[in-house]
């Protein structure tokens, strides 16, 4: 491929780690990758980070830093035969004194068998292996492979990092971007940490013939915005819904609104979000505000009937309601405690006083003996025991002094006073 055909992001790719922008935790003083380069000896490595953060760039720069042959491979397009072919070639290089750095992009795409195929070659040093992944390695890579590799965590590039790359691109192309200062910052922000996306946009802006400088609004009209990162089944999906839950639990309503907006603007299924919010209403609010579940169901139903964008207000109202509601796990803990007791005590029969006695024989056996119809008592509570006699009384539900549970606690204490008598 000629330089004319190669994209700007590839043409500008650094050839040494000192030229790589960002990732100071790995490349800075005492960073994992920096120590490898300083020692002149590489170890097998998994680079985990979002798209466009520099995983491939770092791998190429590492190979150049220690003068190794760089062999790239994609797990999307390659299989076991390709691995074996690459290893045979690496052995031939080793015989003539050349080392090979095997780089496999999207390593999480390999199945267990394909990952296991790498193991003997890593063991005998046929290659130094670097794998790149956007997915959590602990979920998507075999323990056997992970145990033979260091894991380097990369983060999305910050706005300042992307502005630095923007300036480098102008120097490389010997052209000035047709952007106002605010538009430059806006471009770095909408790139959302993805250097590849930003450089592709910069290349377009530098080669297109704009008649005047673009402000932020004009830039939005000139280029396609990058949707906020959020896959629908991988790490980012679960990271965002976790952020929603944790923000609501902390009663940080504004943060919860932001994370829900992130999910919605990135194409997440609204039904999934409503289902998780309904779960939150049950688990984390419970009887501290019994209306929370009704709000969740009502908002869900309104959204299904009205759709977006009108129904988006129902989702926003629900998030605000849940975020500002009193929180309690009393309901959740009571369920777990009751289920644990049911398993522990087995099939104990109910006390006879609360059993029906539809036949003479059952009455003679004591069924229903001593039963008191509580609504007919002056207090509305007789204090009779409803637990199995062999089990004794238990306490599963412990309401808190917040929200509606404060009132429930008073009622329970009032009824318990009759049982103690």
Tab-separated table of C-alpha atoms in Angstrom:
chain	number	residue	atom	x	y	z
A	1	UNK	CA	0.000	0.000	0.000
A	2	UNK	CA	1.409	3.389	-1.003
A	3	UNK	CA	1.496	6.306	1.420
A	4	UNK	CA	-1.232	7.976	-0.648
A	5	UNK	CA	-3.561	5.059	0.051
A	6	UNK	CA	-2.714	4.718	3.739
A	7	UNK	CA	-4.919	6.622	6.198
A	8	UNK	CA	-3.412	9.464	8.209
A	9	UNK	CA	-3.759	7.523	11.472
A	10	UNK	CA	-1.471	4.817	10.051
A	11	UNK	CA	0.990	7.246	8.460
A	12	UNK	CA	1.424	9.088	11.763
A	13	UNK	CA	1.783	5.974	13.907
A	14	UNK	CA	4.761	6.429	16.287
A	15	UNK	CA	7.729	4.098	15.882
A	16	UNK	CA	8.984	4.382	19.468
A	17	UNK	CA	7.195	4.510	22.790
A	18	UNK	CA	8.550	7.978	23.634
A	19	UNK	CA	6.389	9.360	20.819
A	20	UNK	CA	3.190	7.671	21.968
A	21	UNK	CA	0.665	10.151	23.360
A	22	UNK	CA	-0.977	9.358	26.705
A	23	UNK	CA	-0.950	6.073	28.658
A	24	UNK	CA	1.574	7.385	31.195
A	25	UNK	CA	0.635	4.631	33.654
A	26	UNK	CA	2.175	2.113	31.247
A	27	UNK	CA	4.738	4.214	29.385
A	28	UNK	CA	5.833	6.679	32.043
A	29	UNK	CA	8.592	6.249	34.583
A	30	UNK	CA	8.312	2.849	36.301
A	31	UNK	CA	5.402	1.915	34.043
A	32	UNK	CA	5.092	-1.749	33.029
A	33	UNK	CA	5.938	-1.199	29.355
A	34	UNK	CA	8.641	1.367	30.120
A	35	UNK	CA	10.444	-1.100	32.385
A	36	UNK	CA	10.406	-3.735	29.621
A	37	UNK	CA	11.959	-1.322	27.119
A	38	UNK	CA	14.554	-0.069	29.578
A	39	UNK	CA	15.548	-3.666	30.331
A	40	UNK	CA	15.671	-4.517	26.627
A	41	UNK	CA	13.596	-7.626	27.279
A	42	UNK	CA	9.915	-7.992	26.491
A	43	UNK	CA	7.429	-10.259	28.240
A	44	UNK	CA	4.146	-11.658	26.967
A	45	UNK	CA	1.536	-8.965	27.366
A	46	UNK	CA	-2.214	-8.386	27.109
A	47	UNK	CA	-3.170	-4.784	26.311
A	48	UNK	CA	-6.717	-4.068	27.455
A	49	UNK	CA	-8.399	-0.799	26.578
A	50	UNK	CA	-11.105	0.950	24.535
A	51	UNK	CA	-10.881	1.433	20.756
A	52	UNK	CA	-8.385	3.989	19.472
A	53	UNK	CA	-6.362	4.262	22.692
A	54	UNK	CA	-3.057	3.027	21.209
A	55	UNK	CA	-2.897	-0.739	21.706
A	56	UNK	CA	-1.590	-1.527	18.206
A	57	UNK	CA	0.696	1.514	18.248
A	58	UNK	CA	2.325	0.437	21.502
A	59	UNK	CA	2.818	-3.116	20.216
A	60	UNK	CA	4.511	-1.873	17.021
A	61	UNK	CA	6.648	0.587	18.982
A	62	UNK	CA	7.736	-2.174	21.364
A	63	UNK	CA	8.885	-4.375	18.487
A	64	UNK	CA	10.877	-1.498	17.006
A	65	UNK	CA	12.351	-0.567	20.402
A	66	UNK	CA	14.013	-3.974	20.834
A	67	UNK	CA	14.554	-4.716	17.128
A	68	UNK	CA	12.119	-7.618	16.782
A	69	UNK	CA	10.161	-8.679	13.691
A	70	UNK	CA	6.561	-7.539	14.087
A	71	UNK	CA	3.934	-10.053	12.905
A	72	UNK	CA	0.360	-8.738	13.173
A	73	UNK	CA	-2.701	-10.962	13.158
A	74	UNK	CA	-6.413	-10.415	13.770
A	75	UNK	CA	-8.443	-12.951	15.733
A	76	UNK	CA	-11.451	-11.890	13.651
A	77	UNK	CA	-9.948	-13.190	10.406
A	78	UNK	CA	-7.451	-15.818	11.601
A	79	UNK	CA	-7.730	-19.351	12.940
A	80	UNK	CA	-5.608	-22.224	14.228
A	81	UNK	CA	-3.895	-22.895	10.833
A	82	UNK	CA	-2.828	-19.234	10.677
A	83	UNK	CA	-1.351	-19.465	14.183
A	84	UNK	CA	0.676	-22.571	13.303
A	85	UNK	CA	1.872	-21.002	10.054
A	86	UNK	CA	3.036	-17.893	11.928
A	87	UNK	CA	4.810	-20.036	14.529
A	88	UNK	CA	6.648	-22.066	11.870
A	89	UNK	CA	7.884	-18.825	10.328
A	90	UNK	CA	8.927	-17.550	13.772
A	91	UNK	CA	10.994	-20.687	14.378
A	92	UNK	CA	12.819	-20.154	11.102
A	93	UNK	CA	13.613	-16.578	12.141
A	94	UNK	CA	14.826	-17.806	15.509
A	95	UNK	CA	17.210	-20.201	13.747
A	96	UNK	CA	18.896	-17.229	12.072
A	97	UNK	CA	18.975	-15.176	15.253
A	98	UNK	CA	15.840	-13.036	14.790
A	99	UNK	CA	13.122	-12.727	17.420
A	100	UNK	CA	9.425	-12.381	16.585
A	101	UNK	CA	6.774	-10.286	18.286
A	102	UNK	CA	3.394	-11.836	17.466
A	103	UNK	CA	0.596	-9.297	17.849
A	104	UNK	CA	-2.985	-10.609	17.844
A	105	UNK	CA	-5.686	-7.957	17.758
A	106	UNK	CA	-9.106	-8.726	19.265
A	107	UNK	CA	-7.597	-11.731	21.059
A	108	UNK	CA	-10.864	-12.245	22.958
A	109	UNK	CA	-12.387	-13.411	19.650
A	110	UNK	CA	-10.331	-16.608	19.769
A	111	UNK	CA	-12.117	-19.576	21.327
A	112	UNK	CA	-10.572	-21.726	24.054
A	113	UNK	CA	-8.951	-24.153	21.615
A	114	UNK	CA	-7.378	-21.361	19.589
A	115	UNK	CA	-6.078	-19.667	22.739
A	116	UNK	CA	-4.651	-22.965	23.965
A	117	UNK	CA	-2.828	-23.363	20.643
A	118	UNK	CA	-0.629	-20.419	21.631
A	119	UNK	CA	0.515	-21.878	24.940
A	120	UNK	CA	3.415	-24.159	23.898
A	121	UNK	CA	4.917	-21.404	21.722
A	122	UNK	CA	4.803	-18.975	24.623
A	123	UNK	CA	6.362	-21.608	26.874
A	124	UNK	CA	9.380	-22.311	24.641
A	125	UNK	CA	9.889	-18.671	23.635
A	126	UNK	CA	9.185	-19.136	19.935
A	127	UNK	CA	7.551	-15.703	20.022
A	128	UNK	CA	6.923	-12.823	22.347
A	129	UNK	CA	3.157	-12.479	22.348
A	130	UNK	CA	1.121	-9.293	22.684
A	131	UNK	CA	-2.656	-9.540	22.552
A	132	UNK	CA	-5.022	-6.579	22.295
A	133	UNK	CA	-8.582	-6.634	23.562
A	134	UNK	CA	-11.428	-4.248	24.278
A	135	UNK	CA	-13.047	-6.829	26.581
A	136	UNK	CA	-12.186	-7.672	30.187
A	137	UNK	CA	-9.433	-10.332	29.948
A	138	UNK	CA	-10.558	-12.034	33.152
A	139	UNK	CA	-13.901	-12.801	31.498
A	140	UNK	CA	-12.807	-13.526	27.952
A	141	UNK	CA	-9.362	-15.143	28.097
A	142	UNK	CA	-8.387	-18.564	29.407
A	143	UNK	CA	-6.666	-18.679	32.778
A	144	UNK	CA	-3.828	-20.671	31.200
A	145	UNK	CA	-3.124	-17.850	28.742
A	146	UNK	CA	-3.579	-15.106	31.334
A	147	UNK	CA	-1.135	-16.799	33.707
A	148	UNK	CA	1.596	-16.489	31.060
A	149	UNK	CA	1.014	-12.785	30.374
A	150	UNK	CA	1.190	-9.437	32.084
A	151	UNK	CA	-1.947	-7.322	31.662
A	152	UNK	CA	-1.539	-3.660	30.747
A	153	UNK	CA	-4.650	-1.511	31.198
A	154	UNK	CA	-5.047	1.403	28.784
A	155	UNK	CA	-7.501	4.258	29.187
A	156	UNK	CA	-9.317	6.423	26.656
A	157	UNK	CA	-7.205	9.391	25.602
A	158	UNK	CA	-8.046	12.685	27.275
A	159	UNK	CA	-8.939	15.927	25.534
A	160	UNK	CA	-5.406	17.327	25.933
A	161	UNK	CA	-3.900	14.156	24.443
A	162	UNK	CA	-6.183	14.430	21.417
A	163	UNK	CA	-5.391	18.129	20.966
A	164	UNK	CA	-1.711	17.185	20.914
A	165	UNK	CA	-2.374	14.638	18.177
A	166	UNK	CA	-4.382	17.270	16.299
A	167	UNK	CA	-1.387	19.591	16.266
A	168	UNK	CA	0.913	16.782	15.163
A	169	UNK	CA	-1.434	16.017	12.283
A	170	UNK	CA	-1.303	19.650	11.142
A	171	UNK	CA	2.506	19.550	11.185
A	172	UNK	CA	2.570	16.226	9.361
A	173	UNK	CA	0.189	17.426	6.649
A	174	UNK	CA	1.699	20.955	6.683
A	175	UNK	CA	-1.835	22.387	6.787
A	176	UNK	CA	-3.939	24.264	9.328
A	177	UNK	CA	-7.288	22.883	10.356
A	178	UNK	CA	-10.223	25.141	9.392
A	179	UNK	CA	-11.464	25.191	12.976
A	180	UNK	CA	-11.999	27.867	15.591
A	181	UNK	CA	-10.352	27.256	18.998
A	182	UNK	CA	-13.695	26.134	20.435
A	183	UNK	CA	-14.249	23.796	17.487
A	184	UNK	CA	-10.818	22.191	18.011
A	185	UNK	CA	-11.715	21.400	21.600
A	186	UNK	CA	-15.165	20.231	20.488
A	187	UNK	CA	-13.615	17.808	17.981
A	188	UNK	CA	-11.376	16.364	20.702
A	189	UNK	CA	-14.413	15.925	22.939
A	190	UNK	CA	-16.681	14.263	20.385
A	191	UNK	CA	-13.843	11.861	19.523
A	192	UNK	CA	-14.580	10.397	22.972
A	193	UNK	CA	-11.011	9.235	23.601
A	194	UNK	CA	-10.647	7.500	20.218
A	195	UNK	CA	-7.508	8.751	18.450
A	196	UNK	CA	-8.293	6.799	15.277
A	197	UNK	CA	-11.697	8.433	14.899
A	198	UNK	CA	-10.269	11.866	15.525
A	199	UNK	CA	-7.380	11.482	13.068
A	200	UNK	CA	-9.737	10.176	10.390
A	201	UNK	CA	-11.893	13.276	10.945
A	202	UNK	CA	-8.823	15.524	10.904
A	203	UNK	CA	-7.723	13.982	7.613
A	204	UNK	CA	-11.115	14.752	6.101
A	205	UNK	CA	-11.074	18.330	7.409
A	206	UNK	CA	-7.546	18.939	6.101
A	207	UNK	CA	-8.299	17.638	2.624
A	208	UNK	CA	-11.804	19.113	2.221
A	209	UNK	CA	-11.982	22.634	0.825
A	210	UNK	CA	-13.930	24.653	3.372
A	211	UNK	CA	-14.366	28.288	2.443
A	212	UNK	CA	-14.343	29.572	6.003
A	213	UNK	CA	-13.379	28.588	9.544
A	214	UNK	CA	-15.829	26.241	11.250
A	215	UNK	CA	-17.232	26.836	14.712
A	216	UNK	CA	-18.491	23.987	16.917
A	217	UNK	CA	-21.986	23.934	15.392
A	218	UNK	CA	-20.644	24.035	11.845
A	219	UNK	CA	-18.260	21.213	12.714
A	220	UNK	CA	-21.188	19.061	13.853
A	221	UNK	CA	-22.864	19.692	10.514
A	222	UNK	CA	-19.687	18.886	8.600
A	223	UNK	CA	-18.777	15.613	10.271
A	224	UNK	CA	-20.649	12.637	11.656
A	225	UNK	CA	-20.665	12.618	15.438
A	226	UNK	CA	-19.219	9.607	17.173
A	227	UNK	CA	-21.837	7.938	19.369
A	228	UNK	CA	-20.783	7.571	23.018
A	229	UNK	CA	-19.093	4.234	23.565
A	230	UNK	CA	-21.474	1.570	24.843
A	231	UNK	CA	-21.662	-1.908	23.364
A	232	UNK	CA	-24.854	-3.835	23.996
A	233	UNK	CA	-23.433	-6.980	25.554
A	234	UNK	CA	-19.809	-6.444	26.544
A	235	UNK	CA	-17.914	-4.694	29.322
A	236	UNK	CA	-19.123	-1.182	28.600
A	237	UNK	CA	-22.745	-2.316	28.671
A	238	UNK	CA	-22.370	-3.706	32.184
A	239	UNK	CA	-20.140	-0.835	33.295
A	240	UNK	CA	-22.818	1.710	32.417
A	241	UNK	CA	-25.727	-0.117	34.033
A	242	UNK	CA	-23.539	-0.610	37.116
A	243	UNK	CA	-22.921	3.149	37.150
A	244	UNK	CA	-26.682	3.737	36.979
A	245	UNK	CA	-27.352	1.417	39.940
A	246	UNK	CA	-24.521	2.738	42.099
A	247	UNK	CA	-25.518	6.353	41.419
A	248	UNK	CA	-29.134	5.670	42.395
A	249	UNK	CA	-28.058	3.844	45.567
A	250	UNK	CA	-25.944	6.863	46.484
A	251	UNK	CA	-28.958	9.128	45.812
A	252	UNK	CA	-26.774	10.912	43.241
A	253	UNK	CA	-29.711	11.624	40.980
A	254	UNK	CA	-27.858	13.871	38.529
A	255	UNK	CA	-25.173	11.236	37.963
A	256	UNK	CA	-27.858	8.581	37.433
A	257	UNK	CA	-29.538	10.820	34.838
A	258	UNK	CA	-26.206	11.170	33.026
A	259	UNK	CA	-25.471	7.435	32.917
A	260	UNK	CA	-28.990	6.629	31.720
A	261	UNK	CA	-28.615	9.289	29.024
A	262	UNK	CA	-25.325	7.680	28.015
A	263	UNK	CA	-27.072	4.344	27.595
A	264	UNK	CA	-29.976	5.802	25.652
A	265	UNK	CA	-27.850	7.905	23.277
A	266	UNK	CA	-25.655	4.912	22.478
A	267	UNK	CA	-28.545	2.741	21.360
A	268	UNK	CA	-29.208	0.562	24.401
A	269	UNK	CA	-32.548	-1.231	24.526
A	270	UNK	CA	-34.908	0.907	26.691
A	271	UNK	CA	-36.682	-2.267	27.855
A	272	UNK	CA	-33.434	-3.453	29.439
A	273	UNK	CA	-33.018	-0.137	31.260
A	274	UNK	CA	-36.620	-0.178	32.532
A	275	UNK	CA	-36.222	-3.780	33.691
A	276	UNK	CA	-33.124	-2.923	35.693
A	277	UNK	CA	-34.752	0.185	37.177
A	278	UNK	CA	-37.756	-1.922	38.219
A	279	UNK	CA	-35.349	-4.330	39.876
A	280	UNK	CA	-33.754	-1.383	41.692
A	281	UNK	CA	-37.167	-0.261	42.950
A	282	UNK	CA	-37.678	-3.689	44.532
A	283	UNK	CA	-34.179	-4.363	45.862
A	284	UNK	CA	-32.860	-0.977	46.944
A	285	UNK	CA	-35.981	1.028	47.813
A	286	UNK	CA	-38.504	-1.621	48.712
A	287	UNK	CA	-40.991	-0.639	51.384
A	288	UNK	CA	-39.164	2.570	52.245
A	289	UNK	CA	-41.313	3.865	49.363
A	290	UNK	CA	-43.872	1.281	48.151
A	291	UNK	CA	-44.826	3.618	45.289
A	292	UNK	CA	-41.416	3.089	43.649
A	293	UNK	CA	-42.485	-0.187	42.021
A	294	UNK	CA	-45.706	1.367	40.793
A	295	UNK	CA	-43.742	4.273	39.329
A	296	UNK	CA	-41.387	1.857	37.571
A	297	UNK	CA	-44.230	-0.098	36.002
A	298	UNK	CA	-46.161	3.038	35.046
A	299	UNK	CA	-43.130	4.705	33.429
A	300	UNK	CA	-42.302	1.503	31.544
A	301	UNK	CA	-45.870	1.225	30.259
A	302	UNK	CA	-45.982	4.891	29.225
A	303	UNK	CA	-42.732	4.518	27.295
A	304	UNK	CA	-44.012	1.428	25.477
A	305	UNK	CA	-47.198	3.278	24.503
A	306	UNK	CA	-45.614	6.575	23.499
A	307	UNK	CA	-42.126	5.601	22.375
A	308	UNK	CA	-39.259	8.059	21.948
A	309	UNK	CA	-38.865	10.996	22.239
A	310	UNK	CA	-42.094	11.694	24.171
A	311	UNK	CA	-41.701	8.612	26.344
A	312	UNK	CA	-38.161	9.631	27.289
A	313	UNK	CA	-39.687	11.981	29.860
A	314	UNK	CA	-41.243	8.989	31.634
A	315	UNK	CA	-37.799	7.401	31.914
A	316	UNK	CA	-36.278	10.622	33.217
A	317	UNK	CA	-39.076	11.044	35.776
A	318	UNK	CA	-38.556	7.486	36.977
A	319	UNK	CA	-34.806	7.996	37.410
A	320	UNK	CA	-35.410	11.182	39.407
A	321	UNK	CA	-38.040	9.446	41.563
A	322	UNK	CA	-35.782	6.455	42.305
A	323	UNK	CA	-32.759	8.644	42.955
A	324	UNK	CA	-34.597	10.833	45.457
A	325	UNK	CA	-36.552	8.040	47.162
A	326	UNK	CA	-35.500	6.711	50.596
A	327	UNK	CA	-33.446	3.527	50.265
A	328	UNK	CA	-33.884	0.244	52.133
A	329	UNK	CA	-32.863	-3.361	51.538
A	330	UNK	CA	-35.191	-4.635	54.268
A	331	UNK	CA	-37.452	-6.355	51.750
A	332	UNK	CA	-34.496	-8.007	49.976
A	333	UNK	CA	-32.891	-9.182	53.226
A	334	UNK	CA	-36.222	-10.477	54.562
A	335	UNK	CA	-36.701	-12.587	51.428
A	336	UNK	CA	-33.231	-14.118	51.714
A	337	UNK	CA	-33.645	-14.814	55.434
A	338	UNK	CA	-37.079	-16.419	54.971
A	339	UNK	CA	-35.847	-18.642	52.118
A	340	UNK	CA	-32.824	-19.676	54.193
A	341	UNK	CA	-35.086	-20.622	57.124
A	342	UNK	CA	-37.394	-22.606	54.826
A	343	UNK	CA	-34.406	-24.662	53.642
A	344	UNK	CA	-32.978	-25.047	57.138
A	345	UNK	CA	-36.083	-26.248	58.982
A	346	UNK	CA	-37.543	-28.488	56.285
A	347	UNK	CA	-41.214	-29.510	56.175
A	348	UNK	CA	-42.438	-28.418	59.577
A	349	UNK	CA	-46.265	-28.352	59.839
A	350	UNK	CA	-48.087	-25.111	60.667
A	351	UNK	CA	-49.425	-24.806	64.245
A	352	UNK	CA	-52.866	-26.360	64.510
A	353	UNK	CA	-54.540	-23.170	65.705
A	354	UNK	CA	-54.197	-21.583	62.226
A	355	UNK	CA	-55.311	-24.688	60.288
A	356	UNK	CA	-58.827	-25.077	58.909
A	357	UNK	CA	-60.979	-27.871	60.311
A	358	UNK	CA	-63.584	-28.708	57.642
A	359	UNK	CA	-64.241	-32.226	59.024
A	360	UNK	CA	-65.213	-33.622	62.425
A	361	UNK	CA	-62.095	-35.769	62.540
A	362	UNK	CA	-59.864	-32.747	61.985
A	363	UNK	CA	-61.657	-30.827	64.728
A	364	UNK	CA	-61.148	-33.787	67.075
A	365	UNK	CA	-57.452	-33.729	66.193
A	366	UNK	CA	-57.208	-30.126	67.343
A	367	UNK	CA	-57.219	-28.389	63.979
A	368	UNK	CA	-58.306	-24.757	64.437
A	369	UNK	CA	-58.399	-25.082	68.240
A	370	UNK	CA	-57.809	-21.742	69.906
A	371	UNK	CA	-57.858	-19.760	66.677
A	372	UNK	CA	-58.742	-16.092	67.140
A	373	UNK	CA	-60.165	-13.987	64.326
A	374	UNK	CA	-57.883	-10.955	64.688
A	375	UNK	CA	-60.119	-8.301	63.036
A	376	UNK	CA	-62.745	-8.963	65.731
A	377	UNK	CA	-60.360	-8.073	68.576
A	378	UNK	CA	-60.310	-4.569	70.026
A	379	UNK	CA	-56.777	-3.928	68.832
A	380	UNK	CA	-57.035	-5.868	65.578
A	381	UNK	CA	-54.203	-8.167	66.708
A	382	UNK	CA	-54.591	-11.224	68.932
A	383	UNK	CA	-50.880	-11.943	69.342
A	384	UNK	CA	-51.334	-15.610	68.408
A	385	UNK	CA	-48.276	-17.461	67.066
A	386	UNK	CA	-48.258	-18.516	63.393
A	387	UNK	CA	-44.803	-20.129	63.250
A	388	UNK	CA	-44.244	-23.911	63.538
A	389	UNK	CA	-44.008	-24.840	67.212
A	390	UNK	CA	-40.728	-26.736	66.683
A	391	UNK	CA	-39.145	-23.719	65.054
A	392	UNK	CA	-39.915	-20.903	67.444
A	393	UNK	CA	-40.490	-17.323	66.433
A	394	UNK	CA	-38.118	-15.790	63.876
A	395	UNK	CA	-37.359	-12.224	62.777
A	396	UNK	CA	-36.723	-11.814	59.044
A	397	UNK	CA	-37.823	-8.284	58.284
A	398	UNK	CA	-36.032	-5.378	59.952
A	399	UNK	CA	-37.499	-2.049	58.782
A	400	UNK	CA	-35.387	1.056	59.022
A	401	UNK	CA	-36.101	4.559	60.283
A	402	UNK	CA	-36.491	5.969	56.766
A	403	UNK	CA	-39.432	6.688	54.520
A	404	UNK	CA	-42.566	4.610	54.848
A	405	UNK	CA	-40.657	1.885	56.711
A	406	UNK	CA	-40.619	4.165	59.729
A	407	UNK	CA	-44.397	3.738	59.901
A	408	UNK	CA	-44.146	-0.010	59.229
A	409	UNK	CA	-41.664	-0.338	62.090
A	410	UNK	CA	-44.128	1.290	64.485
A	411	UNK	CA	-46.863	-1.149	63.408
A	412	UNK	CA	-44.633	-4.197	63.824
A	413	UNK	CA	-43.519	-3.074	67.269
A	414	UNK	CA	-47.166	-2.533	68.250
A	415	UNK	CA	-48.182	-6.037	67.107
A	416	UNK	CA	-45.076	-7.605	68.666
A	417	UNK	CA	-46.110	-6.145	72.017
A	418	UNK	CA	-49.264	-8.346	71.920
A	419	UNK	CA	-47.242	-11.470	71.147
A	420	UNK	CA	-44.916	-10.780	74.062
A	421	UNK	CA	-47.958	-10.630	76.362
